[in-house]
Amino acid sequence: MKESLLLTPGPTNVPKRILDKTALPMIHHRTKEFQAVLERVNANLQKVFLTRHPVMTFAASGTGAMEASITNLLCQSDTVLSFSAGKWGERYRDIAKSYGMDVKSLEKPYGEAFTPQEVERGLAENPKAKAILITHCETSTAVTHPIEAIAKFTRDKPVLLMVDAISGLACDPLRMDDWGVDVVLAGSQKGLMLPPGLAYVAVNDKAQAAIAGSQLPKYYFDFAETLKAMKKNDTPFTPAVSLIRAMDEALAMLLEEGMENVWKRHAQVADFVKKKMQSLGLKLFSKAPSNGLTAIIMPDGIDSGNAIKVMRDGHGVVMADGQGELKGKIVRFAHMGAACTLPDAQRGFDAFCDAMNKTGFKAPVHA
Ligand SMILES: *Cc1c(COP(=O)(O)O)cnc(C)c1O
């Protein structure tokens, strides 16, 4: 069988060029050699996030960045507006709740996206809100939120727009500074084509000003300490040396291609997958589809778990089931990062067709 292909919304396939860097002999982190790597990755991260503000890297999964953004920028007494339309929006909301904040939860049915007007209204009804929490690509439903239009309502106000772009970064367009987004979160194992283990938080001036006023306890994920160390091309604690050297390569690959082209490639592959699915008469779950993944609704009587098993065992193609109430009901066909190419999408589609035939789909399915 061919090498297995991860068409999951994290982890994604890691190109050999990047993987090789994780196998280099270890070096010490308090050295000129490693400082040069840190200096380069910090500069290149800004080019990928499209910001002139610092982008911090932590050794953690994406959730670490979510929690750190709450503990470093907010206080327990703050009112926080959470916009959630899926599992990931709910997680961000629940982290804020776990710190005892006054969380106003605005929710949309799964599959739908908030409109900018709904965010504007939410803000008008909660003028004291210190922050807005929202997901860029809501990975559980394949929905993308209109962050650019939403930022128009927040950029000239004190409220912080905090965007979980963990699966959206380097898949769906995101221009932190041009749009005026205050906080952008990312993770290594999605569009950045890296193994899991690194989490990122970018903070603009408004967000940096909030750091000093935050009173929640923190130690490992302390933004003030992290930013101070970054100025000296250093880290407060032992960094994930191997992953950071791999990141150096991943960022070089993205910048060689150019972010515009990376986004275009994702748009093209997303379009290909959507059209193929529609040609089978299948319906898509997302009403505002992300370019990073496509969620396909299973016809009556077909459990997505069975189809996913056929793809994995018979074809070495790995896709994700729905989460929570969507389990068994949708297949999430991710096309993010390095596997976002037409040949990989075609391989995924061929496996999908075979799996649908074998699990009892009645319509004529042929690749
Ligand atoms: C993957 C993901 C996360 C973080 O998940 P971890 O398992 O902690 O890396 C957060 N938000 C979104 C939207 C994601 O897709």
Coordinates of C-alpha atoms and ligand atoms in Angstrom, one line a residue:
M1 CA 0.0 0.0 0.0
K2 CA 1.1 3.5 -0.7
E3 CA 2.3 5.7 2.1
S4 CA -0.6 6.8 4.2
L5 CA -2.0 10.2 3.5
L6 CA -3.3 12.4 6.3
L7 CA -6.4 14.3 5.1
T8 CA -7.3 15.2 8.6
P9 CA -7.6 18.7 10.0
G10 CA -4.4 18.2 12.1
P11 CA -2.0 16.6 12.2
T12 CA -1.3 17.1 8.5
N13 CA 1.4 15.4 6.4
V14 CA 4.9 16.7 7.1
P15 CA 7.0 17.1 4.0
K16 CA 10.3 15.2 4.0
R17 CA 12.2 18.5 3.8
I18 CA 10.7 19.5 7.1
L19 CA 10.8 16.1 8.8
D20 CA 14.5 15.8 8.1
K21 CA 15.2 18.8 10.2
T22 CA 13.7 17.1 13.3
A23 CA 16.3 14.4 12.9
L24 CA 19.4 16.7 13.1
P25 CA 21.8 16.1 15.9
M26 CA 20.8 18.1 19.0
I27 CA 22.4 21.5 19.6
H28 CA 22.2 23.6 22.8
H29 CA 19.7 26.4 22.8
R30 CA 21.8 29.1 24.5
T31 CA 24.2 29.3 21.6
K32 CA 24.8 31.7 18.7
E33 CA 23.8 28.9 16.3
F34 CA 20.4 28.5 17.8
Q35 CA 19.9 32.3 18.4
A36 CA 20.3 32.7 14.6
V37 CA 17.5 30.2 14.1
L38 CA 15.2 32.0 16.6
E39 CA 15.9 35.3 15.0
R40 CA 15.0 34.0 11.6
V41 CA 11.9 32.1 12.6
N42 CA 10.5 35.1 14.6
A43 CA 11.0 37.3 11.6
N44 CA 9.5 34.8 9.2
L45 CA 6.5 34.1 11.5
Q46 CA 5.6 37.8 11.1
K47 CA 5.6 37.4 7.3
V48 CA 3.3 34.4 7.5
F49 CA 0.9 36.1 10.0
L50 CA 1.2 39.3 8.0
T51 CA 2.1 41.4 11.0
R52 CA 4.9 43.6 12.2
H53 CA 4.0 42.6 15.8
P54 CA 5.6 39.8 17.7
V55 CA 4.5 36.2 17.2
M56 CA 5.3 34.1 20.3
T57 CA 6.0 30.4 20.0
F58 CA 5.2 28.0 22.9
A59 CA 5.9 24.3 23.3
A60 CA 2.3 23.2 23.6
S61 CA -0.6 22.0 21.4
G62 CA -3.0 24.7 20.1
T63 CA -5.1 24.7 23.3
G64 CA -2.1 26.0 25.2
A65 CA -2.2 29.1 23.0
M66 CA -5.9 29.5 23.6
E67 CA -5.5 29.3 27.4
A68 CA -2.5 31.5 27.5
S69 CA -4.3 34.2 25.5
I70 CA -7.0 34.2 28.2
T71 CA -4.7 34.3 31.2
N72 CA -2.4 36.9 29.8
L73 CA -4.8 39.4 28.3
L74 CA -7.8 39.3 30.6
C75 CA -8.9 39.5 34.2
Q76 CA -11.4 37.5 36.1
S77 CA -13.7 40.5 36.4
D78 CA -13.9 41.0 32.6
T79 CA -16.9 40.5 30.4
V80 CA -16.0 38.4 27.4
L81 CA -18.1 37.9 24.3
S82 CA -17.9 34.4 22.9
F83 CA -19.1 33.7 19.4
S84 CA -19.3 30.0 18.9
A85 CA -20.6 27.9 16.1
G86 CA -18.9 24.6 16.8
K87 CA -16.7 22.6 19.1
W88 CA -13.7 24.9 18.9
G89 CA -15.6 28.1 19.6
E90 CA -17.1 26.3 22.6
R91 CA -13.6 25.3 23.8
Y92 CA -12.4 28.9 23.7
R93 CA -15.6 30.0 25.6
D94 CA -15.2 27.3 28.2
I95 CA -11.6 28.2 28.9
A96 CA -12.7 31.8 29.6
K97 CA -15.5 30.4 31.8
S98 CA -13.1 28.1 33.7
Y99 CA -11.2 31.3 34.8
G100 CA -14.5 32.7 36.2
M101 CA -15.0 35.5 33.7
D102 CA -18.4 36.9 32.9
V103 CA -18.8 35.1 29.5
K104 CA -21.7 36.1 27.3
S105 CA -22.1 33.2 24.9
L106 CA -23.6 33.9 21.5
E107 CA -24.2 30.7 19.5
K108 CA -25.1 29.7 16.0
P109 CA -26.3 26.3 14.8
Y110 CA -23.4 24.1 13.6
G111 CA -22.7 24.6 9.9
E112 CA -23.5 28.3 10.0
A113 CA -21.3 31.3 10.4
F114 CA -21.8 34.6 12.3
T115 CA -22.3 37.6 10.1
P116 CA -20.4 40.8 10.8
Q117 CA -23.7 42.5 11.7
E118 CA -24.4 39.9 14.4
V119 CA -21.0 40.6 15.9
E120 CA -21.6 44.3 15.7
R121 CA -25.0 43.8 17.5
G122 CA -23.4 41.6 20.1
L123 CA -20.9 44.3 20.8
A124 CA -23.5 47.0 21.0
E125 CA -25.5 45.0 23.5
N126 CA -22.4 44.4 25.6
P127 CA -20.5 47.6 25.5
K128 CA -18.4 46.7 28.5
A129 CA -17.0 43.6 26.7
K130 CA -13.2 43.5 27.1
A131 CA -12.7 40.8 24.4
I132 CA -14.4 39.0 21.5
L133 CA -13.5 35.3 21.1
I134 CA -14.1 33.9 17.7
T135 CA -12.8 31.1 15.5
H136 CA -11.3 31.8 12.1
C137 CA -11.8 28.3 10.6
E138 CA -14.2 26.3 12.8
T139 CA -12.7 23.0 12.2
S140 CA -15.6 21.0 13.6
T141 CA -18.0 22.2 10.9
A142 CA -15.6 23.5 8.1
V143 CA -17.0 27.0 8.5
T144 CA -14.9 30.1 8.2
H145 CA -15.8 33.4 9.8
P146 CA -15.6 36.8 8.1
I147 CA -12.8 38.1 10.2
E148 CA -11.9 41.0 8.0
A149 CA -15.5 42.4 8.1
I150 CA -15.8 41.7 11.8
A151 CA -12.5 43.5 12.6
K152 CA -14.0 46.7 11.1
F153 CA -16.2 46.9 14.2
T154 CA -13.5 46.3 16.7
R155 CA -10.3 47.9 15.3
D156 CA -11.0 51.4 16.6
K157 CA -12.6 50.3 19.9
P158 CA -10.9 49.2 23.1
V159 CA -12.3 45.6 22.7
L160 CA -9.8 43.0 21.8
L161 CA -10.6 40.8 18.8
M162 CA -9.1 37.4 19.7
V163 CA -9.1 35.0 16.8
D164 CA -8.4 31.2 17.0
A165 CA -6.8 30.7 13.6
I166 CA -5.2 27.4 14.7
S167 CA -6.6 25.6 11.7
G168 CA -7.2 28.6 9.5
L169 CA -3.7 30.1 9.4
A170 CA -2.0 29.5 6.0
C171 CA -5.2 28.0 4.6
D172 CA -7.9 30.7 4.6
P173 CA -6.7 34.3 4.0
L174 CA -5.8 36.2 7.2
R175 CA -4.1 39.6 7.3
M176 CA -3.5 40.4 10.9
D177 CA -2.3 44.0 10.6
D178 CA -4.3 45.1 7.5
W179 CA -7.5 43.9 9.0
G180 CA -6.7 45.1 12.5
V181 CA -6.9 41.8 14.3
D182 CA -5.6 42.1 17.9
V183 CA -4.7 38.5 18.7
V184 CA -4.1 35.6 16.4
L185 CA -3.6 32.0 17.6
A186 CA -2.1 29.2 15.5
G187 CA -0.8 25.7 15.9
S188 CA 2.0 23.8 14.3
Q189 CA 0.2 20.7 13.1
K190 CA -2.3 22.2 10.6
G191 CA -1.5 24.6 7.8
L192 CA 2.0 25.1 9.0
M193 CA 2.9 21.5 7.9
L194 CA 4.7 20.7 11.2
P195 CA 4.4 17.9 13.7
P196 CA 2.1 18.7 16.7
G197 CA 3.9 20.5 19.6
L198 CA 4.1 24.2 18.9
A199 CA 1.5 26.9 19.5
Y200 CA 1.6 30.5 18.5
V201 CA 0.2 33.8 19.8
A202 CA 0.6 37.0 17.9
V203 CA -0.3 40.2 19.8
N204 CA -0.6 43.7 18.4
D205 CA -0.1 46.9 20.4
K206 CA -3.6 46.9 21.8
A207 CA -3.2 43.4 23.0
Q208 CA 0.3 44.1 24.4
A209 CA -1.1 46.9 26.4
A210 CA -3.6 44.5 28.0
I211 CA -0.8 42.2 29.3
A212 CA 0.2 44.6 32.0
G213 CA -3.3 44.9 33.4
S214 CA -4.1 41.2 33.5
Q215 CA -4.2 39.7 37.0
L216 CA -4.7 36.0 36.4
P217 CA -2.0 33.6 37.6
K218 CA 0.4 32.4 35.0
Y219 CA 4.0 31.1 35.0
Y220 CA 5.1 29.0 32.0
F221 CA 2.8 30.9 29.5
D222 CA 3.8 34.4 30.6
F223 CA 3.6 36.7 27.6
A224 CA 5.6 39.5 29.3
E225 CA 8.5 37.2 30.0
T226 CA 8.3 35.6 26.6
L227 CA 8.3 39.0 24.8
K228 CA 11.2 40.1 26.9
A229 CA 13.3 37.1 26.0
M230 CA 12.3 37.4 22.3
K231 CA 13.9 40.8 22.1
K232 CA 17.2 39.1 22.9
N233 CA 16.5 36.2 20.5
D234 CA 16.1 34.0 23.5
T235 CA 13.3 32.0 25.2
P236 CA 12.5 32.0 29.0
F237 CA 12.6 28.2 29.1
T238 CA 14.1 25.3 27.1
P239 CA 12.6 25.7 23.6
A240 CA 11.5 22.7 21.5
V241 CA 14.8 22.8 19.6
S242 CA 13.9 20.1 17.0
L243 CA 10.5 21.5 16.2
I244 CA 11.8 25.0 15.9
R245 CA 14.4 23.9 13.4
A246 CA 11.7 22.1 11.5
M247 CA 9.6 25.3 11.7
D248 CA 12.5 27.2 10.2
E249 CA 12.1 25.0 7.1
A250 CA 8.3 25.1 7.0
L251 CA 8.3 28.9 7.1
A252 CA 10.9 29.0 4.4
M253 CA 8.7 26.7 2.2
L254 CA 5.6 28.9 2.8
L255 CA 7.5 32.1 2.0
E256 CA 9.1 30.6 -1.1
E257 CA 5.6 29.9 -2.4
G258 CA 4.2 33.2 -1.1
M259 CA 1.2 33.5 1.2
E260 CA -1.1 34.7 -1.6
N261 CA -0.2 31.5 -3.6
V262 CA -0.6 29.3 -0.5
W263 CA -4.1 30.7 -0.1
K264 CA -4.8 30.3 -3.8
R265 CA -3.7 26.7 -3.8
H266 CA -6.1 26.0 -0.8
A267 CA -9.0 27.7 -2.6
Q268 CA -8.3 25.7 -5.8
V269 CA -8.2 22.4 -4.0
A270 CA -11.2 23.2 -1.8
D271 CA -13.2 24.1 -5.0
F272 CA -12.1 20.8 -6.6
V273 CA -13.2 18.7 -3.6
K274 CA -16.5 20.6 -3.3
K275 CA -17.4 20.1 -7.0
K276 CA -16.5 16.4 -6.9
M277 CA -18.7 15.8 -3.9
Q278 CA -21.6 17.7 -5.5
S279 CA -21.1 15.7 -8.6
L280 CA -22.0 12.6 -6.5
G281 CA -25.2 14.4 -5.4
L282 CA -23.8 14.8 -1.8
K283 CA -24.5 17.8 0.3
L284 CA -21.9 19.9 2.1
F285 CA -22.4 20.8 5.7
S286 CA -20.8 24.2 5.9
K287 CA -22.7 27.3 4.8
A288 CA -19.5 29.3 4.7
P289 CA -16.9 26.8 3.7
S290 CA -13.3 27.1 4.7
N291 CA -10.6 26.4 2.2
G292 CA -8.8 24.1 4.7
L293 CA -11.4 21.3 4.8
T294 CA -14.7 20.1 3.4
A295 CA -17.4 18.5 5.5
I296 CA -19.6 16.1 3.6
I297 CA -23.0 15.1 4.9
M298 CA -23.6 11.3 4.9
P299 CA -26.8 10.2 3.2
D300 CA -29.3 8.4 5.4
G301 CA -28.2 5.0 6.6
I302 CA -24.5 5.6 6.1
D303 CA -22.3 6.0 9.2
S304 CA -19.3 8.2 8.4
G305 CA -17.2 6.1 10.8
N306 CA -17.6 3.0 8.5
A307 CA -16.6 5.0 5.4
I308 CA -13.6 6.4 7.2
K309 CA -12.5 2.9 8.3
V310 CA -12.7 1.7 4.6
M311 CA -10.6 4.6 3.5
R312 CA -8.0 4.1 6.2
D313 CA -7.7 0.3 6.1
G314 CA -8.1 -0.1 2.3
H315 CA -6.4 3.0 1.0
G316 CA -4.2 4.4 3.7
V317 CA -6.2 7.7 3.4
V318 CA -7.1 9.2 6.8
M319 CA -10.1 11.5 7.1
A320 CA -11.9 12.7 10.3
D321 CA -15.3 11.9 11.6
G322 CA -17.7 14.6 12.9
Q323 CA -17.1 15.7 16.5
G324 CA -19.8 15.5 19.3
E325 CA -23.3 15.5 17.9
L326 CA -21.9 15.3 14.3
K327 CA -20.1 12.0 14.9
G328 CA -21.2 9.4 12.4
K329 CA -23.0 12.1 10.3
I330 CA -20.3 13.9 8.4
V331 CA -16.9 13.1 6.9
R332 CA -14.3 15.9 7.3
F333 CA -12.0 15.8 4.2
A334 CA -9.1 18.1 5.1
H335 CA -7.0 19.7 2.4
M336 CA -4.7 21.8 4.5
G337 CA -0.9 22.2 4.5
A338 CA 1.3 20.0 2.4
A339 CA -1.4 17.6 1.3
C340 CA -3.3 20.4 -0.2
T341 CA -2.6 19.4 -3.8
L342 CA -4.8 18.2 -6.6
P343 CA -3.2 14.8 -6.8
D344 CA -3.6 14.2 -3.0
A345 CA -7.2 15.5 -3.2
Q346 CA -7.9 13.1 -6.1
R347 CA -6.4 10.2 -4.1
G348 CA -8.7 11.2 -1.2
F349 CA -11.7 11.4 -3.5
D350 CA -11.0 8.0 -5.1
A351 CA -10.8 6.4 -1.6
F352 CA -13.9 8.2 -0.6
C353 CA -15.9 6.9 -3.6
D354 CA -14.7 3.3 -2.9
A355 CA -15.7 3.7 0.7
M356 CA -19.1 5.1 -0.2
N357 CA -19.8 2.1 -2.5
K358 CA -18.7 -0.4 0.1
T359 CA -20.8 1.1 2.8
G360 CA -24.0 1.0 0.8
F361 CA -24.3 4.3 -0.9
K362 CA -26.9 3.8 -3.7
A363 CA -26.2 6.6 -6.2
P364 CA -23.7 5.7 -8.9
V365 CA -20.3 6.5 -7.5
H366 CA -17.3 6.4 -9.7
A367 CA -14.2 8.5 -9.5
Ligands
LIG1 C1 -6.9 21.9 16.2 C2 -7.5 23.1 16.7 C3 -7.3 23.6 18.0 C4 -6.3 23.1 19.0 O1 -6.2 21.8 19.2 P1 -5.0 21.1 19.9 O2 -5.4 19.6 19.9 O3 -4.9 21.6 21.3 O4 -3.8 21.4 19.1 C5 -7.9 24.8 18.4 N1 -8.8 25.4 17.6 C6 -9.1 25.0 16.3 C7 -10.0 25.7 15.5 C8 -8.5 23.8 15.9 O5 -8.7 23.3 14.6

